[in-house]
PDB file of C-alpha atoms in Angstrom:
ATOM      1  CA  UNK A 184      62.435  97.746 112.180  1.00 58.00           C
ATOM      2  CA  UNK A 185      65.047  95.651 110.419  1.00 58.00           C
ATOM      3  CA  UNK A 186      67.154  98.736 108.957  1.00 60.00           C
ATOM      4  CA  UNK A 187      67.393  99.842 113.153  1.00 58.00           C
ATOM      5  CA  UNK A 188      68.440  96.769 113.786  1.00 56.00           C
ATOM      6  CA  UNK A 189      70.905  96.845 111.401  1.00 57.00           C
ATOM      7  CA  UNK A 190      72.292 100.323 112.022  1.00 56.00           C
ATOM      8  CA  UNK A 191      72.505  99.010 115.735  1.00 55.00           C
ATOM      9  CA  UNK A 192      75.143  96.341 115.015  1.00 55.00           C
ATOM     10  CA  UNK A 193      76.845  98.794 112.990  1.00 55.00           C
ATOM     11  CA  UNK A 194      77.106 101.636 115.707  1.00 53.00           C
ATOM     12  CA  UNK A 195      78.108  98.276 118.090  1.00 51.00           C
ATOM     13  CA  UNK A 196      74.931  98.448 120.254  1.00 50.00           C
ATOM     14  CA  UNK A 197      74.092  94.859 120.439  1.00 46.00           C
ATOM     15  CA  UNK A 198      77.651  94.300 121.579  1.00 47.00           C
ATOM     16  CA  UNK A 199      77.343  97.385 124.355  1.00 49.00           C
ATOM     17  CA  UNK A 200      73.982  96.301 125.463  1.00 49.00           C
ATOM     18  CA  UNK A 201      75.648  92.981 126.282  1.00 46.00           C
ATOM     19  CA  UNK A 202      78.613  94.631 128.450  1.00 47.00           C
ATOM     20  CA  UNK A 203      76.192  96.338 130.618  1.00 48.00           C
ATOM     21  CA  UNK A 204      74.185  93.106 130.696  1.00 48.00           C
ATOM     22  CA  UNK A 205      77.076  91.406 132.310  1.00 47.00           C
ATOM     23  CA  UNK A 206      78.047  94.386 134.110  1.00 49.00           C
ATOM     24  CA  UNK A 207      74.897  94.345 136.468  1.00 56.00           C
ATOM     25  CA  UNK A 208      75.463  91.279 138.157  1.00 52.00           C
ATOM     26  CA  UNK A 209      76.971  91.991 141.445  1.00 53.00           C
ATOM     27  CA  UNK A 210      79.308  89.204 141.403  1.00 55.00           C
ATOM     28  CA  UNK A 211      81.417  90.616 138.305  1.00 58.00           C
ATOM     29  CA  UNK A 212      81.754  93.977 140.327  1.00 64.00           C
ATOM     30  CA  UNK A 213      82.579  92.602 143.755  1.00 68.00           C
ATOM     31  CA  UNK A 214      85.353  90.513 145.292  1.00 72.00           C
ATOM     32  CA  UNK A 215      88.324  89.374 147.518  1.00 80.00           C
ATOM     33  CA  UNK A 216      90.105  92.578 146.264  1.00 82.00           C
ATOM     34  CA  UNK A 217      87.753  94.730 148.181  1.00 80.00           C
ATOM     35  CA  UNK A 218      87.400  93.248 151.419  1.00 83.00           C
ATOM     36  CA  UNK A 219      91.506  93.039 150.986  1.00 87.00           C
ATOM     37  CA  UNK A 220      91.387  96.961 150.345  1.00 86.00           C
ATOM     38  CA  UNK A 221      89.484  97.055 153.138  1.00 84.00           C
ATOM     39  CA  UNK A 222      91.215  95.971 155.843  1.00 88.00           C
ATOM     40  CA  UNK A 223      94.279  97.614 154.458  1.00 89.00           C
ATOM     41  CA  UNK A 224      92.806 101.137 154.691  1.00 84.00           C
ATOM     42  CA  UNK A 225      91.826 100.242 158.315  1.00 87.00           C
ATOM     43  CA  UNK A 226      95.493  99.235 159.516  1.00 89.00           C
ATOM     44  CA  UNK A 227      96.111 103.044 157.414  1.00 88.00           C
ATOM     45  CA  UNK A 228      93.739 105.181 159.176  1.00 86.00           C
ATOM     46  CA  UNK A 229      94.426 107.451 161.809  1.00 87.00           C
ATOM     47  CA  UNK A 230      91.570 107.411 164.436  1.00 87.00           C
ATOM     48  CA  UNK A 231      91.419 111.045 165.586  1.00 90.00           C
ATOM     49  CA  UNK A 232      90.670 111.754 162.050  1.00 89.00           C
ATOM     50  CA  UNK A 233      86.913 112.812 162.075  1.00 89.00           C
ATOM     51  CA  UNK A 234      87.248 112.442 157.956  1.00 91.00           C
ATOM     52  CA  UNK A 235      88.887 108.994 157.568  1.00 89.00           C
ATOM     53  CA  UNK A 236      86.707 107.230 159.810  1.00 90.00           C
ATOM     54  CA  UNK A 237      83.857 108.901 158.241  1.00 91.00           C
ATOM     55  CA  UNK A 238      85.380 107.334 155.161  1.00 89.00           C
ATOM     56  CA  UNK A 239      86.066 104.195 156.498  1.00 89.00           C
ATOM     57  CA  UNK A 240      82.572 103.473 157.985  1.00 92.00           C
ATOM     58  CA  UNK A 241      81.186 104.322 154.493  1.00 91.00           C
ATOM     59  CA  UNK A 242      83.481 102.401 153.388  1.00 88.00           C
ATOM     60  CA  UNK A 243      82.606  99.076 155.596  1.00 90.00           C
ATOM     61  CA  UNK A 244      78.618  99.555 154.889  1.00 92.00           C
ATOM     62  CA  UNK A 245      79.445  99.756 151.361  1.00 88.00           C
ATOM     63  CA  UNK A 246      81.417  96.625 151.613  1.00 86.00           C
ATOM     64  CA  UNK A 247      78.735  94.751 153.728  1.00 88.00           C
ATOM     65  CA  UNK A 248      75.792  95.882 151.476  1.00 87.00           C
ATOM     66  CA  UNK A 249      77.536  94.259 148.509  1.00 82.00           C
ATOM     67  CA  UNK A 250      78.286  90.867 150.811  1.00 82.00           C
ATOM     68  CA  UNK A 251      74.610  91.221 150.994  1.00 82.00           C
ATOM     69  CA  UNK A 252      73.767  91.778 147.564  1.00 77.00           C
ATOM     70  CA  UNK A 253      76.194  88.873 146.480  1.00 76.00           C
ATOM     71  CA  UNK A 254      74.516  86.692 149.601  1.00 74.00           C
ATOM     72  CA  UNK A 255      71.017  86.382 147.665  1.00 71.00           C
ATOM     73  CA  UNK A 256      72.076  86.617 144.310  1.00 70.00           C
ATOM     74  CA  UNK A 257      71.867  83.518 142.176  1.00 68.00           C
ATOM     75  CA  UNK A 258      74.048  83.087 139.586  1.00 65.00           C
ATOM     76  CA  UNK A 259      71.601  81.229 137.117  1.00 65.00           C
ATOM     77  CA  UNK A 260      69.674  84.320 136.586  1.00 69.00           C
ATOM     78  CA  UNK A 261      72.424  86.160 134.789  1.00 68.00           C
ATOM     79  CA  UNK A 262      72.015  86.019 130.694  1.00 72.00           C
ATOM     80  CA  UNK A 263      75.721  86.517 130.464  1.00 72.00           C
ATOM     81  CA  UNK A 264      76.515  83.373 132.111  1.00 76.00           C
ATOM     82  CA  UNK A 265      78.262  80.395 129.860  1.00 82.00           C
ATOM     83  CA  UNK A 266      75.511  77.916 131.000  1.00 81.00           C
ATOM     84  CA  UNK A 267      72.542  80.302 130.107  1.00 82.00           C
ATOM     85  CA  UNK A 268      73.992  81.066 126.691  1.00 87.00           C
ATOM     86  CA  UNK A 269      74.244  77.321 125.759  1.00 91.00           C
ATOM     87  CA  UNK A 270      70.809  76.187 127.297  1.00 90.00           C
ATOM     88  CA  UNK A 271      69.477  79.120 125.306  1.00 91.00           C
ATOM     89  CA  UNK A 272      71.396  77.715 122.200  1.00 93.00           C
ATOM     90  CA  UNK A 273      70.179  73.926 122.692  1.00 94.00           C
ATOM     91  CA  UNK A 274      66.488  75.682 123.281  1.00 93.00           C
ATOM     92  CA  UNK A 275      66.576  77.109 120.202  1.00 93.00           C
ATOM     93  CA  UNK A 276      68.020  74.775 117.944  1.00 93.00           C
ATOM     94  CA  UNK A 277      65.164  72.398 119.415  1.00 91.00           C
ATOM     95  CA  UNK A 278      62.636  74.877 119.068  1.00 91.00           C
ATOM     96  CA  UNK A 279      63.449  75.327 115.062  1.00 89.00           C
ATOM     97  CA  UNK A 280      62.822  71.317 115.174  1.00 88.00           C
ATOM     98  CA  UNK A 281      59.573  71.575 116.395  1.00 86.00           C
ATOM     99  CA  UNK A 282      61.088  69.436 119.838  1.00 87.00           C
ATOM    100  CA  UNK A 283      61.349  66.507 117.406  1.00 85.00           C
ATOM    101  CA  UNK A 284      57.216  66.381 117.058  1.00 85.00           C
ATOM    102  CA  UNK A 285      56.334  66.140 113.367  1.00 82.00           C
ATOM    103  CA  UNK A 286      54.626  69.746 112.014  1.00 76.00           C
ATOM    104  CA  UNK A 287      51.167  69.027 112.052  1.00 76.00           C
ATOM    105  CA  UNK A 288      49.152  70.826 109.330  1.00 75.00           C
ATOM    106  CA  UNK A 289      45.455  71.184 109.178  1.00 75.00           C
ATOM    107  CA  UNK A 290      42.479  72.895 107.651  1.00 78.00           C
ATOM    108  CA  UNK A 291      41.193  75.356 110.262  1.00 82.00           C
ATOM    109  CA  UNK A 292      38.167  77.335 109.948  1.00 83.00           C
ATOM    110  CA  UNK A 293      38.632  80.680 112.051  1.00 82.00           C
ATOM    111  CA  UNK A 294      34.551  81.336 112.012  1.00 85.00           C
ATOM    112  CA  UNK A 295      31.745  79.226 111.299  1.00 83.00           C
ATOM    113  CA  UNK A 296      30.751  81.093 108.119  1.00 87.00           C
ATOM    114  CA  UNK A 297      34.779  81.425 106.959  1.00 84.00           C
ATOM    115  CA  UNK A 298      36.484  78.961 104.551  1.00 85.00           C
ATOM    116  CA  UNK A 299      39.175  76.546 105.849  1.00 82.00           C
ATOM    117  CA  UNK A 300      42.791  77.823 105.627  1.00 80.00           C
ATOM    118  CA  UNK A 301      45.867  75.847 105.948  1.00 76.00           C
ATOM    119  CA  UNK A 302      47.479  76.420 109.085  1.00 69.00           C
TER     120      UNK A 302
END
């Protein structure tokens, strides 16, 4: 297991699992720029056109399902996000000291006929 790991940060995987991580979230993908492109393709089209407004009404339920998308879409549940990465960072360096609780070792017998380990 630890060899694929390694040949994974050699081939860049770790780094391209990340992209696509942050790639996901809808709010990366979608923005001012496309309602703006928008509304400039609708000043653009000619109306008699049977394929531009086609187009165009794609166009405007594509744009709406993404407002929708982006509506309910919280931002704390992206992994890619600057916050998550440091809570995860404070979690772990906490969790490595135990949450500041001594280690508590004791003799623990698994079965009533075993002999007490150390655990």
């Amino acid at each position: 297991l630890r060899r694929r790991r390694e040949r994974g940060r050699e081939r860049g995987c770790v780094a391209r699992g990340r992209e696509t991580m942050a790639g996901k979230f809808v709010g990366n993908n979608f923005g001012q720029n496309d309602v703006d492109k928008l509304a400039e393709f609708e000043e653009k089209v000619d109306k008699n056109d049977k394929e531009q407004m086609s187009l165009l009404e794609e166009m405007r339920r594509h744009v709406k399902k993404l407002e929708d998308l982006r509506k309910h879409e919280d931002p704390r549940l992206s992994f890619s996000t600057p916050e998550f990465r440091e809570a995860q960072r404070i979690f772990t360096d906490n969790f490595k000291k135990n949450f500041g609780k001594p280690v508590e070792w004791a003799f623990v017998k698994k079965h009533a006929w075993s002999k007490p380990q150390l655990v």
